[in-house]
Coordinates of C-alpha atoms in Angstrom, one line a residue:
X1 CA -35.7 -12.5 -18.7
X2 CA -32.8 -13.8 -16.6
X3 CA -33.7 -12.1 -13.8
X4 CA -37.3 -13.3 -13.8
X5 CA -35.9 -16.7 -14.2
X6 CA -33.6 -16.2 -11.3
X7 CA -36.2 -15.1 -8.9
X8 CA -38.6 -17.9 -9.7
X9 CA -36.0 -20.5 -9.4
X10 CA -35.0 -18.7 -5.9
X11 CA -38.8 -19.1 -4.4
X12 CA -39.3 -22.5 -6.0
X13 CA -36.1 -22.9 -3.7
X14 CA -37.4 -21.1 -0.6
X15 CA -41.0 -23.0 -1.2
X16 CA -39.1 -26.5 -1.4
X17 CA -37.1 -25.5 2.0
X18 CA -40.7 -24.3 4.0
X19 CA -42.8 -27.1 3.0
X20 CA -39.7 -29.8 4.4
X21 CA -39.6 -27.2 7.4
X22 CA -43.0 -28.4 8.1
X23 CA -43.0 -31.9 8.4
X24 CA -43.6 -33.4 11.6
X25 CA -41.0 -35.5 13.3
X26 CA -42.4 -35.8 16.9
X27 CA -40.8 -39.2 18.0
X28 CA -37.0 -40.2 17.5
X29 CA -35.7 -43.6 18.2
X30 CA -32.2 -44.8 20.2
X31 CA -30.9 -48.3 20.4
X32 CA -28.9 -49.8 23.1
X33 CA -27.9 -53.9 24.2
X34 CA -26.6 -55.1 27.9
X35 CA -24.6 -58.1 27.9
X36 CA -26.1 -60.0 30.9
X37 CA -24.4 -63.2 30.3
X38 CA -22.3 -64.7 27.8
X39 CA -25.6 -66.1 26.2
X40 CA -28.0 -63.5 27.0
X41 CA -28.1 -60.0 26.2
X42 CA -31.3 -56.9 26.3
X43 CA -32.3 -54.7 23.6
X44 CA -33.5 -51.6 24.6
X45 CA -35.7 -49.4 22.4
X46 CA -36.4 -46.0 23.8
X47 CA -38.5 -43.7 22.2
X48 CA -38.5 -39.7 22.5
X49 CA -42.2 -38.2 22.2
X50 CA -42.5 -34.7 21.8
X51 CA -44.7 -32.7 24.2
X52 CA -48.8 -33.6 23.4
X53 CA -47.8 -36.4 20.7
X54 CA -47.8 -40.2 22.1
X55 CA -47.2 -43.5 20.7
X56 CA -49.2 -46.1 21.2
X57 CA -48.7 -49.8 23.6
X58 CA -48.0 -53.0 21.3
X59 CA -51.5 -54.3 23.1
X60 CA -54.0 -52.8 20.6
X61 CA -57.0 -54.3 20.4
X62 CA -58.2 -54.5 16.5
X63 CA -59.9 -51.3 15.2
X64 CA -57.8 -48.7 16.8
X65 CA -54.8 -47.3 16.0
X66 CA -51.5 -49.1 14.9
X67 CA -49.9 -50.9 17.8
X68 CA -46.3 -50.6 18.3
X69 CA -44.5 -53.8 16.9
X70 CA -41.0 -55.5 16.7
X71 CA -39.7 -57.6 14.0
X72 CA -36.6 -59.5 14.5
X73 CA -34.4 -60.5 11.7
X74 CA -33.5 -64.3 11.4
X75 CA -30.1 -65.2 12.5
X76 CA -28.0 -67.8 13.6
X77 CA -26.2 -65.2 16.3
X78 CA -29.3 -64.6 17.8
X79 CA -33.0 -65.8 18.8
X80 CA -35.4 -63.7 20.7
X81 CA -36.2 -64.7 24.0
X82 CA -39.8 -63.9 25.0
X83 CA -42.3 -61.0 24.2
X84 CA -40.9 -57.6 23.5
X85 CA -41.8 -55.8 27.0
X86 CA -42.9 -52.2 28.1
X87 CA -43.9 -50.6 31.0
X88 CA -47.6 -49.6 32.5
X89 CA -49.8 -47.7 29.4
X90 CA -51.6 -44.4 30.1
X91 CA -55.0 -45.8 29.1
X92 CA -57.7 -43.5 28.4
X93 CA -60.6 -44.0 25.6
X94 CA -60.0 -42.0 22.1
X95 CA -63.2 -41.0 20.6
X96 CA -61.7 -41.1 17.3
X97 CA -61.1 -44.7 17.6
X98 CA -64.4 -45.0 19.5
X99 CA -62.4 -47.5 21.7
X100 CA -59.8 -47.2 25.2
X101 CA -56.4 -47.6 24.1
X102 CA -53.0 -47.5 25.5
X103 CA -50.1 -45.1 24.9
X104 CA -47.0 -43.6 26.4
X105 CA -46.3 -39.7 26.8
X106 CA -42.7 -37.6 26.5
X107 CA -40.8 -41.3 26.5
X108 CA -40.7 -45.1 26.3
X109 CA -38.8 -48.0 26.7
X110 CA -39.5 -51.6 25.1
X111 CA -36.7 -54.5 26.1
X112 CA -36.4 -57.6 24.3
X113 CA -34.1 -60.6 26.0
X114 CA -32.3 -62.3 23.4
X115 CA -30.2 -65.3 23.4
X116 CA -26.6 -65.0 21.9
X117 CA -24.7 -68.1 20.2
X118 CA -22.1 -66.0 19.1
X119 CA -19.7 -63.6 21.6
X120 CA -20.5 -60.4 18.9
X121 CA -23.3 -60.1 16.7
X122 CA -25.6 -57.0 15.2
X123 CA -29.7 -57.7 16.1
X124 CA -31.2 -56.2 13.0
X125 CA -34.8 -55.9 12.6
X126 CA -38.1 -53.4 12.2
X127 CA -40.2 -51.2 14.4
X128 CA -43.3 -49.7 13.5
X129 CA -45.3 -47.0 15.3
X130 CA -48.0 -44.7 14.7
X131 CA -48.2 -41.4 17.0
X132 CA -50.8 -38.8 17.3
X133 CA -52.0 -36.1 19.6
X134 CA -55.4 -34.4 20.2
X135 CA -55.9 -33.2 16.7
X136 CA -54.3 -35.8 14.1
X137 CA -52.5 -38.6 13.6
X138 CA -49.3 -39.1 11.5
X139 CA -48.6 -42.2 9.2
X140 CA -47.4 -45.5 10.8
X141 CA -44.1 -45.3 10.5
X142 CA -41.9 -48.5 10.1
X143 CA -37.8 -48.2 10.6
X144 CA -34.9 -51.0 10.1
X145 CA -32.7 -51.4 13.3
X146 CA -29.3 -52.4 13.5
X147 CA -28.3 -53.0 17.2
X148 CA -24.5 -54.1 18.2
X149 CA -24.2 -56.2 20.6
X150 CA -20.5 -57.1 22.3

């Protein structure tokens, strides 16, 4: 009997471990911040896409997939200056949003200019992103950032 017990507990164990083997993680995130003044500083937000997956522009139009966004924490460190900003789209119509959309392929960078009232703070704040590729789409995914800037 203990031996039965043993080897079910060791493929509930080996099931566990495949099925987390086999969620899909095609996009990490890094943060960085320039200094450009003593007042001013950039936020950079760079995205790693993995080959065939893409993330989509923050200019979605309504009905397609979930534009990439930024959220900025209140502070009195900090303000945002200006629209989060990204380069040139690959735009191409999806048919399964029935609508042309923009995206970026392999990697991205957004920047945000922020104005500083204190010499050292930590921008803290939210992204959220949806990715797919030609088959599927994962879940919008939303993530806290905490961004030194010094």
């Amino acid at each position: 009997m203990k031996i039965a017990w043993a080897w079910a507990l060791a493929a509930a164990i080996c099931m566990g471990q495949r099925t987390d083997a086999q969620i899909l993680k095609p996009v990490s995130w890094s943060y960085g911040a320039k200094k450009i003044s003593a007042t001013e500083a950039i936020l950079f937000f760079k995205a790693t896409i993995g080959d065939g997956w893409h993330v989509y522009s923050q200019h979605i139009k309504d009905g397609g997939p979930v534009k990439t966004q930024f959220t900025f924490s209140p502070s009195k460190d900090y303000k945002p200056d200006g629209p989060t900003t990204e380069p040139k789209p690959i735009t191409r119509m999806e048919k399964v949003f029935n609508m042309e959309v923009g995206f970026f392929e392999h990697s991205v960078i957004f920047q945000q200019k922020v104005k500083l009232t204190a010499a050292q703070t930590t921008v803290k704040g939210r992204l959220e992103y949806m990715t797919c590729n030609d088959s599927q789409c994962l879940t919008p995914e939303d993530i806290d950032f905490s961004i030194p800037v010094k």
